[in-house]
Amino acid sequence: MNIALAQINTKAGDIAFNKDKIIGCISRAAGRHADLVVFPQLSISGGPLYDISGMPDFIDKCYAALEDICTAAADIDVLVGMPVVSGDDTFNAVVHVSRGAVKGYYSKAMPFDRSELPFFSGVDSPYFYDEDTPEQEGMPEYMIVCGNRKILISLGDDLQFIDTLPCFAASERDDRPDCIVHMAQKVFTHDIIEDDLEYLSGLAADLHVPLVSVNGVGGNTDVVFYGSSAVFNAKGQMIRKLKNFEEDFEEVDLSPDARNKILNLPAKSASAKVRHAYKAVALGMKDFFEKQGFVSACLGLSGGIDSAVVAAIAVDVLGADRVHAVMMPSRFSSDHSVSDAQRLAGNLGISCEKVEIEPIYSSFISALEPMFKGLPFSVAEENLQARIRGTLMMAVSNKFGHLLLNTTNKSEAAVGYGTLYGDCCGAISLLGDLYKTEVYELAEYINRNGEIIPENIIRKAPSAELREGQKDSDSLPEYDVLDKILYHLIEDNMSVMEVMAEGFDLGAVQHAARLLKAAEYKRQQFGPVVKVSRCTLGKDRIIPIVSNY
Amino acid sequence: MNIALAQINTKAGDIAFNKDKIIGCISRAAGRHADLVVFPQLSISGGPLYDISGMPDFIDKCYAALEDICTAAADIDVLVGMPVVSGDDTFNAVVHVSRGAVKGYYSKAMPFDRSELPFFSGVDSPYFYDEDTPEQEGMPEYMIVCGNRKILISLGDDLQFIDTLPCFAASERDDRPDCIVHMAQKVFTHDIIEDDLEYLSGLAADLHVPLVSVNGVGGNTDVVFYGSSAVFNAKGQMIRKLKNFEEDFEEVDLSPDARNKILNLPAKSASAKVRHAYKAVALGMKDFFEKQGFVSACLGLSGGIDSAVVAAIAVDVLGADRVHAVMMPSRFSSDHSVSDAQRLAGNLGISCEKVEIEPIYSSFISALEPMFKGLPFSVAEENLQARIRGTLMMAVSNKFGHLLLNTTNKSEAAVGYGTLYGDCCGAISLLGDLYKTEVYELAEYINRNGEIIPENIIRKAPSAELREGQKDSDSLPEYDVLDKILYHLIEDNMSVMEVMAEGFDLGAVQHAARLLKAAEYKRQQFGPVVKVSRCTLGKDRIIPIVSNY
């Protein structure tokens, strides 16, 4: 029993693109005489789909692609995922193709809905096609037979309910599967790779059944599927491990007499966490560009840590000649802002133009003077500078077709320490789900083989430089404190009193909670943020703008 | 049997605010010797709640408010809505308070989830607390007894399944209710008022049971609950009708011998459609400001129809002295742009400053010249003008605390005919769910008693005036054609070929469909849009930015 794992990078809604990849992998698997090739969840349609699944003809086109896949699979069995219609509803389903024909559809118990679609890969609802499932024509079962072996199919998070299936009720039952095949599109979040492999290993050991888990890979707007497909024997030992964050293809022989090398499960560590976060945002950016056909990026370099880290990632992803930086100092910029940014650009080998915003700022102030009538400098003038920079960067973006990279981090997005339509601009945010302290960790990771980000950028106190002598710590707690408070409020969903009980100053916690609430309107006008945490602002935590709680 | 209908305007998450309103209505109803007072769905918590329902202590605070409500209801029965916890789940529920104590909780069968919360009021999932519902402790029933009368409770869209209940299986059953009480928070969309009253009337007639339907009222960020609570007798005749778009309070005597005047059901009409759309966006704006404590607005007046309509609505809502207009002509602005805007401002009695953007534009062009190096005028320079205007308006907003009103209409949002971070700026969009042709209808409605919006603004050809002699129709079909195509693509979810079959030019339909797809990224960075159509872009229709379908 040879099973091939096809860890592919699909594109949401692009059936032709996905079908070609699938057929390529089928040929490859057939060429190696695999009995079965397994693809990730929803691989024909790609995902997350949101309202694409309801577009006219979309499901019909998936079925048409399935016909071509059948034709290509004359000598092999295939398990592939797509949305399937039954009655008035659409289901997230697995199609079993055997020797050139569809042998069966195996769907989730509950139809797609708008809540499931965006999140099907990470936080599925606890549905399972169990005995209570109303029968869907042609899809009441959850087991297939392939080469005389019984294979149990599990889709996404349904896996967590697999031990409740009747076939596992007693060890001597005739219907015990010879193997479990799990098909998923799991979204990257911190530590998920290690946690999930450990979980899969434990599940295989508990059930005494080999387990093949095939995950998708690739960035899809704001989520990254992380790959890391794996195979476990009936003792729960890992015998195959596919790459993280890259397409991959492997075969495994699950015959009782096969000799498979035992692999170590990866252990969680601080360094792995940073490395994976880096790879996730880099892949998120790469696919955001590639899948849309964009080839170049622009960004503003302030001389601060956030834009430095974004620039380094962008160069890694696109190459130095496709990243275009602009420095936009004002009267409030420190001397080192420009010199640090120039040194960074030199290290990265990227072009770096300088535009003084003072003349533009002055022209705005003159134009506004009849209305402002000598009123004192305020947040209006601070934000004006950020918006001039945003407008300059968008002009560069529009003129040359570079996509503008946003440089906001999660700490700033949380407390609203950024200017809407100013530094909040950008086609995609790479750091919007990473706290400031995590951005510093990324900088150290980027510098692991020598200086890319100048030490001075890492060491100096963070400042927006929108007024004289401004430091972030003037109006915010130091980031090592603020980030812990925010983590408790956001990721841990603690109340103010609960956070205080963790040893923080009540005033600081109340202040952070107030800012978090007040900045919701800014986050709701933010571009896509590559998800890396378990609670991404604007996606996993949405508060009505008009509310009081 | 006297029942009071309390059609109140709640605020999402503001339990203290909502509780005070509820207690006020209880006193009023008790003072009039009503037997029962009925509130809208989720009136203690307000809504839509999104992730507020999961905030620490939130549900506890709802229970605490309920205790105060019990205390206030010593002499009366109350039906009030709030989220209720049972086991690990939270349910959308009705609480029956009788003579100062909670008598029972009556919940929906399925727990809250993230999909239901935003939409609970308009497009509920088909749940009902029917016989198959797993029993929740203390909440398995759907009927209460009040003053010896059996009252069947129905929540939101559950009403559509009410005729499947066992009590209606045969007309002679003992458990037939004497009255149905329906509690809702229905979101306004075109024609819903007339359609829903007709539906309720038919339901009461079919079941031969009087029906009391209490709806919430008020704007909550991007949705408007429209009020229009009503009472029908067992023949389906309407005997009470509360106000549209305003808080209201009425009593009805449902005794068999009560003499209630029969009211006519309102008929759908083109004029009612425009009037209701106007009232919906006006209420949406009013509550967006009031519930957040903002008192003044600013907007750019281009001399075009969209900003004129928004200005007129804003003056209606806030008063002329609280609306601040700015004209920002450029070298491409026609002469009549300024004169038309001035005449409008004069008609409305609002302040109207003029800022020539030419000097600012020139300063940007000079600053960009080292990068642009004489490249021809392009979309970069067009968008630059719009972004200068957005930046000016945000400076005014920041300086004086006026909220910036967005002036984009649905036709523009659909095809991306607007500049991100430019004219797409704004705290709230009043017209973003109204097609251009509907904006003209609003203008005629605004002028129903004489000129407010100058005729020339209504008659001239629409233009963005971002380059010499530009007209919208240079790059788009005429709006009367475009809007019909867009309606078929969006509201009717038709394919390109299906739209063509309705009699439109294939090229024009393909062009519109392509633009609709390409502009998704802009819509995902848009502020809240007051919902008036059944398919609001960015809310009811979400396509992944990275996709191809």
GROMACS .gro file of C-alpha atoms in nm, chain B residues 90-364:
model
  275
  639THR     CA    1  -2.432   3.133   2.474
  640PHE     CA    2  -2.783   3.156   2.337
  641ASN     CA    3  -2.995   3.433   2.193
  642ALA     CA    4  -3.283   3.416   2.441
  643VAL     CA    5  -3.599   3.571   2.576
  644VAL     CA    6  -3.641   3.614   2.950
  645HIS     CA    7  -3.990   3.608   3.098
  646VAL     CA    8  -4.006   3.825   3.409
  647SER     CA    9  -4.329   3.797   3.605
  648ARG     CA   10  -4.417   4.006   3.906
  649GLY     CA   11  -4.060   4.081   4.000
  650ALA     CA   12  -3.892   3.747   3.931
  651VAL     CA   13  -3.752   3.553   3.639
  652LYS     CA   14  -4.006   3.294   3.542
  653GLY     CA   15  -3.821   3.137   3.252
  654TYR     CA   16  -3.564   3.158   2.975
  655TYR     CA   17  -3.664   3.075   2.619
  656SER     CA   18  -3.368   3.044   2.389
  657LYS     CA   19  -3.295   2.968   2.029
  658ALA     CA   20  -3.201   2.608   1.972
  659MET     CA   21  -2.849   2.675   1.848
  660PRO     CA   22  -2.582   2.872   2.030
  661PHE     CA   23  -2.452   3.207   1.913
  662ASP     CA   24  -2.175   3.182   1.666
  663ARG     CA   25  -1.971   3.444   1.489
  664SER     CA   26  -2.180   3.417   1.175
  665GLU     CA   27  -2.507   3.458   1.352
  666LEU     CA   28  -2.410   3.748   1.569
  667PRO     CA   29  -2.359   4.008   1.301
  668PHE     CA   30  -2.666   3.900   1.116
  669PHE     CA   31  -2.905   3.770   1.377
  670SER     CA   32  -3.164   4.024   1.295
  671GLY     CA   33  -3.198   3.989   0.923
  672VAL     CA   34  -3.082   3.654   0.803
  673ASP     CA   35  -3.104   3.416   1.092
  674SER     CA   36  -3.027   3.052   1.039
  675PRO     CA   37  -3.331   2.828   1.041
  676TYR     CA   38  -3.314   2.726   1.406
  677PHE     CA   39  -3.616   2.667   1.616
  678TYR     CA   40  -3.671   2.541   1.965
  679ASP     CA   41  -3.877   2.252   1.838
  680GLU     CA   42  -3.919   1.898   1.960
  681ASP     CA   43  -3.580   1.786   1.833
  682THR     CA   44  -3.393   2.055   2.023
  683PRO     CA   45  -3.163   1.911   2.286
  684GLU     CA   46  -3.305   2.030   2.616
  685GLN     CA   47  -3.126   2.325   2.772
  686GLU     CA   48  -3.168   2.340   3.145
  687GLY     CA   49  -3.458   2.567   3.223
  688MET     CA   50  -3.530   2.652   2.863
  689PRO     CA   51  -3.699   2.370   2.674
  690GLU     CA   52  -4.035   2.541   2.616
  691TYR     CA   53  -4.160   2.805   2.380
  692MET     CA   54  -4.482   2.903   2.548
  693ILE     CA   55  -4.558   3.111   2.854
  694VAL     CA   56  -4.877   3.170   3.046
  695CYS     CA   57  -4.961   3.527   3.133
  696GLY     CA   58  -5.293   3.629   3.280
  697ASN     CA   59  -5.441   3.287   3.195
  698ARG     CA   60  -5.351   3.337   2.830
  699LYS     CA   61  -5.109   3.109   2.646
  700ILE     CA   62  -4.848   3.314   2.463
  701LEU     CA   63  -4.617   3.157   2.208
  702ILE     CA   64  -4.276   3.328   2.188
  703SER     CA   65  -4.086   3.354   1.861
  704LEU     CA   66  -3.745   3.515   1.814
  705GLY     CA   67  -3.624   3.676   1.491
  706ASP     CA   68  -3.643   3.467   1.177
  707ASP     CA   69  -3.758   3.163   1.372
  708LEU     CA   70  -4.102   3.296   1.294
  709GLN     CA   71  -4.088   3.140   0.948
  710PHE     CA   72  -4.092   2.791   1.103
  711ILE     CA   73  -4.366   2.860   1.355
  712ASP     CA   74  -4.634   2.682   1.152
  713THR     CA   75  -4.445   2.354   1.192
  714LEU     CA   76  -4.490   2.355   1.569
  715PRO     CA   77  -4.701   2.073   1.716
  716CYS     CA   78  -4.946   2.321   1.870
  717PHE     CA   79  -5.060   2.416   1.521
  718ALA     CA   80  -5.095   2.059   1.399
  719ALA     CA   81  -5.471   2.060   1.448
  720SER     CA   82  -5.708   2.345   1.519
  721GLU     CA   83  -5.874   2.178   1.818
  722ARG     CA   84  -5.555   2.113   2.019
  723ASP     CA   85  -5.556   2.226   2.382
  724ASP     CA   86  -5.213   2.384   2.354
  725ARG     CA   87  -5.303   2.627   2.078
  726PRO     CA   88  -5.173   2.969   2.180
  727ASP     CA   89  -5.404   3.263   2.242
  728CYS     CA   90  -5.141   3.495   2.100
  729ILE     CA   91  -4.801   3.492   1.932
  730VAL     CA   92  -4.537   3.739   2.051
  731HIS     CA   93  -4.256   3.794   1.804
  732MET     CA   94  -3.940   3.978   1.916
  733ALA     CA   95  -3.692   4.092   1.651
  734GLN     CA   96  -3.415   4.331   1.551
  735LYS     CA   97  -3.481   4.345   1.179
  736VAL     CA   98  -3.232   4.526   0.958
  737PHE     CA   99  -3.370   4.772   0.704
  738THR     CA  100  -3.347   4.686   0.335
  739HIS     CA  101  -3.550   4.824   0.044
  740ASP     CA  102  -3.922   4.730   0.058
  741ILE     CA  103  -3.883   4.528   0.378
  742ILE     CA  104  -4.138   4.733   0.573
  743GLU     CA  105  -4.425   4.661   0.334
  744ASP     CA  106  -4.314   4.303   0.263
  745ASP     CA  107  -4.280   4.216   0.628
  746LEU     CA  108  -4.613   4.361   0.739
  747GLU     CA  109  -4.784   4.168   0.461
  748TYR     CA  110  -4.605   3.852   0.569
  749LEU     CA  111  -4.700   3.899   0.935
  750SER     CA  112  -5.060   3.967   0.842
  751GLY     CA  113  -5.074   3.650   0.633
  752LEU     CA  114  -4.917   3.444   0.909
  753ALA     CA  115  -5.169   3.559   1.171
  754ALA     CA  116  -5.454   3.487   0.929
  755ASP     CA  117  -5.320   3.143   0.836
  756LEU     CA  118  -5.275   3.039   1.198
  757HIS     CA  119  -5.593   3.215   1.319
  758VAL     CA  120  -5.399   3.361   1.613
  759PRO     CA  121  -5.334   3.726   1.704
  760LEU     CA  122  -4.973   3.827   1.648
  761VAL     CA  123  -4.774   4.096   1.828
  762SER     CA  124  -4.444   4.175   1.655
  763VAL     CA  125  -4.197   4.403   1.835
  764ASN     CA  126  -3.897   4.522   1.636
  765GLY     CA  127  -3.604   4.732   1.751
  766VAL     CA  128  -3.523   5.068   1.597
  767GLY     CA  129  -3.204   5.264   1.547
  768GLY     CA  130  -2.872   5.271   1.369
  769ASN     CA  131  -2.591   5.048   1.492
  770THR     CA  132  -2.272   5.125   1.299
  771ASP     CA  133  -2.369   4.988   0.958
  772VAL     CA  134  -2.719   4.848   1.005
  773VAL     CA  135  -3.047   5.022   1.079
  774PHE     CA  136  -3.329   4.853   1.267
  775TYR     CA  137  -3.643   5.007   1.123
  776GLY     CA  138  -3.909   4.978   1.392
  777SER     CA  139  -4.254   4.931   1.235
  778SER     CA  140  -4.368   4.700   1.514
  779ALA     CA  141  -4.728   4.593   1.463
  780VAL     CA  142  -5.021   4.393   1.599
  781PHE     CA  143  -5.255   4.174   1.396
  782ASN     CA  144  -5.581   4.011   1.503
  783ALA     CA  145  -5.668   3.646   1.438
  784LYS     CA  146  -5.804   3.743   1.095
  785GLY     CA  147  -5.468   3.891   1.004
  786GLN     CA  148  -5.600   4.247   1.015
  787MET     CA  149  -5.350   4.505   1.134
  788ILE     CA  150  -5.478   4.677   1.449
  789ARG     CA  151  -5.164   4.861   1.563
  790LYS     CA  152  -4.870   5.000   1.369
  791LEU     CA  153  -4.578   5.168   1.543
  792LYS     CA  154  -4.360   5.431   1.376
  793ASN     CA  155  -4.092   5.359   1.118
  794PHE     CA  156  -3.738   5.473   1.211
  795GLU     CA  157  -3.836   5.619   1.551
  796GLU     CA  158  -3.877   5.494   1.903
  797ASP     CA  159  -4.240   5.429   1.983
  798PHE     CA  160  -4.462   5.279   2.250
  799GLU     CA  161  -4.818   5.151   2.218
  800GLU     CA  162  -5.062   4.924   2.395
  801VAL     CA  163  -5.314   4.685   2.254
  802ASP     CA  164  -5.609   4.513   2.415
  803LEU     CA  165  -5.630   4.158   2.283
  804SER     CA  166  -5.943   4.058   2.475
  805PRO     CA  167  -6.198   3.887   2.250
  806ASP     CA  168  -6.441   4.174   2.303
  807ALA     CA  169  -6.189   4.454   2.243
  808ARG     CA  170  -6.273   4.690   1.961
  809ASN     CA  171  -5.962   4.766   1.767
  810LYS     CA  172  -5.960   4.985   1.462
  811ILE     CA  173  -5.851   4.807   1.145
  812LEU     CA  174  -5.555   4.974   0.973
  813ASN     CA  175  -5.452   4.947   0.610
  814LEU     CA  176  -5.132   4.768   0.523
  815PRO     CA  177  -4.894   5.010   0.350
  816ALA     CA  178  -4.841   4.945  -0.021
  817LYS     CA  179  -4.503   4.935  -0.190
  818SER     CA  180  -4.431   5.229  -0.416
  819ALA     CA  181  -4.138   5.403  -0.579
  820SER     CA  182  -4.190   5.707  -0.357
  821ALA     CA  183  -4.206   5.499  -0.037
  822LYS     CA  184  -3.885   5.325  -0.140
  823VAL     CA  185  -3.696   5.653  -0.174
  824ARG     CA  186  -3.845   5.799   0.143
  825HIS     CA  187  -3.756   5.492   0.348
  826ALA     CA  188  -3.403   5.477   0.206
  827TYR     CA  189  -3.359   5.842   0.300
  828LYS     CA  190  -3.487   5.784   0.652
  829ALA     CA  191  -3.270   5.476   0.694
  830VAL     CA  192  -2.946   5.650   0.603
  831ALA     CA  193  -3.042   5.957   0.804
  832LEU     CA  194  -3.110   5.743   1.112
  833GLY     CA  195  -2.794   5.544   1.045
  834MET     CA  196  -2.594   5.866   1.044
  835LYS     CA  197  -2.777   6.018   1.342
  836ASP     CA  198  -2.711   5.720   1.567
  837PHE     CA  199  -2.354   5.680   1.441
  838PHE     CA  200  -2.288   6.029   1.573
  839GLU     CA  201  -2.510   6.036   1.882
  840LYS     CA  202  -2.417   5.695   2.018
  841GLN     CA  203  -2.048   5.785   1.994
  842GLY     CA  204  -2.092   6.140   2.121
  843PHE     CA  205  -1.987   6.320   1.802
  844VAL     CA  206  -2.177   6.640   1.731
  845SER     CA  207  -2.040   6.776   1.404
  846ALA     CA  208  -1.945   6.659   1.057
  847CYS     CA  209  -1.728   6.776   0.772
  848LEU     CA  210  -1.727   6.684   0.406
  849GLY     CA  211  -1.581   6.792   0.076
  850LEU     CA  212  -1.825   6.951  -0.167
  851SER     CA  213  -1.726   6.881  -0.526
  852GLY     CA  214  -2.025   7.037  -0.695
  853GLY     CA  215  -2.140   6.685  -0.782
  854ILE     CA  216  -2.454   6.502  -0.687
  855ASP     CA  217  -2.311   6.264  -0.425
  856SER     CA  218  -2.157   6.521  -0.192
  857ALA     CA  219  -2.466   6.740  -0.238
  858VAL     CA  220  -2.698   6.463  -0.120
  859VAL     CA  221  -2.471   6.376   0.172
  860ALA     CA  222  -2.455   6.742   0.277
  861ALA     CA  223  -2.833   6.773   0.267
  862ILE     CA  224  -2.880   6.462   0.480
  863ALA     CA  225  -2.613   6.580   0.724
  864VAL     CA  226  -2.787   6.916   0.770
  865ASP     CA  227  -3.118   6.738   0.826
  866VAL     CA  228  -2.956   6.518   1.093
  867LEU     CA  229  -2.719   6.758   1.272
  868GLY     CA  230  -2.840   7.107   1.180
  869ALA     CA  231  -2.669   7.354   0.950
  870ASP     CA  232  -2.431   7.494   1.211
  871ARG     CA  233  -2.279   7.152   1.271
  872VAL     CA  234  -2.197   7.067   0.912
  873HIS     CA  235  -1.874   7.206   0.771
  874ALA     CA  236  -1.813   7.190   0.398
  875VAL     CA  237  -1.490   7.247   0.212
  876MET     CA  238  -1.456   7.300  -0.163
  877MET     CA  239  -1.121   7.188  -0.300
  878PRO     CA  240  -1.106   7.277  -0.669
  879SER     CA  241  -0.808   7.195  -0.889
  880ARG     CA  242  -0.697   7.302  -1.237
  881PHE     CA  243  -0.932   7.035  -1.373
  882SER     CA  244  -1.239   7.155  -1.189
  883SER     CA  245  -1.504   7.316  -1.405
  884ASP     CA  246  -1.625   7.667  -1.323
  885HIS     CA  247  -1.964   7.542  -1.218
  886SER     CA  248  -1.811   7.306  -0.960
  887VAL     CA  249  -1.749   7.591  -0.721
  888SER     CA  250  -2.056   7.797  -0.806
  889ASP     CA  251  -2.286   7.496  -0.777
  890ALA     CA  252  -2.131   7.396  -0.444
  891GLN     CA  253  -2.164   7.753  -0.315
  892ARG     CA  254  -2.526   7.772  -0.417
  893LEU     CA  255  -2.590   7.438  -0.241
  894ALA     CA  256  -2.414   7.559   0.074
  895GLY     CA  257  -2.622   7.876   0.059
  896ASN     CA  258  -2.944   7.676   0.027
  897LEU     CA  259  -2.842   7.460   0.322
  898GLY     CA  260  -2.707   7.750   0.527
  899ILE     CA  261  -2.376   7.577   0.599
  900SER     CA  262  -2.027   7.718   0.614
  901CYS     CA  263  -1.827   7.643   0.302
  902GLU     CA  264  -1.454   7.710   0.288
  903LYS     CA  265  -1.258   7.701  -0.034
  904VAL     CA  266  -0.908   7.556  -0.056
  905GLU     CA  267  -0.729   7.558  -0.391
  906ILE     CA  268  -0.531   7.237  -0.406
  907GLU     CA  269  -0.302   7.358  -0.686
  908PRO     CA  270  -0.014   7.475  -0.461
  909ILE     CA  271  -0.021   7.148  -0.265
  910TYR     CA  272  -0.042   6.947  -0.586
  911SER     CA  273   0.257   7.138  -0.726
  912SER     CA  274   0.461   7.074  -0.412
  913PHE     CA  275   0.392   6.699  -0.443
   0.00000   0.00000   0.00000
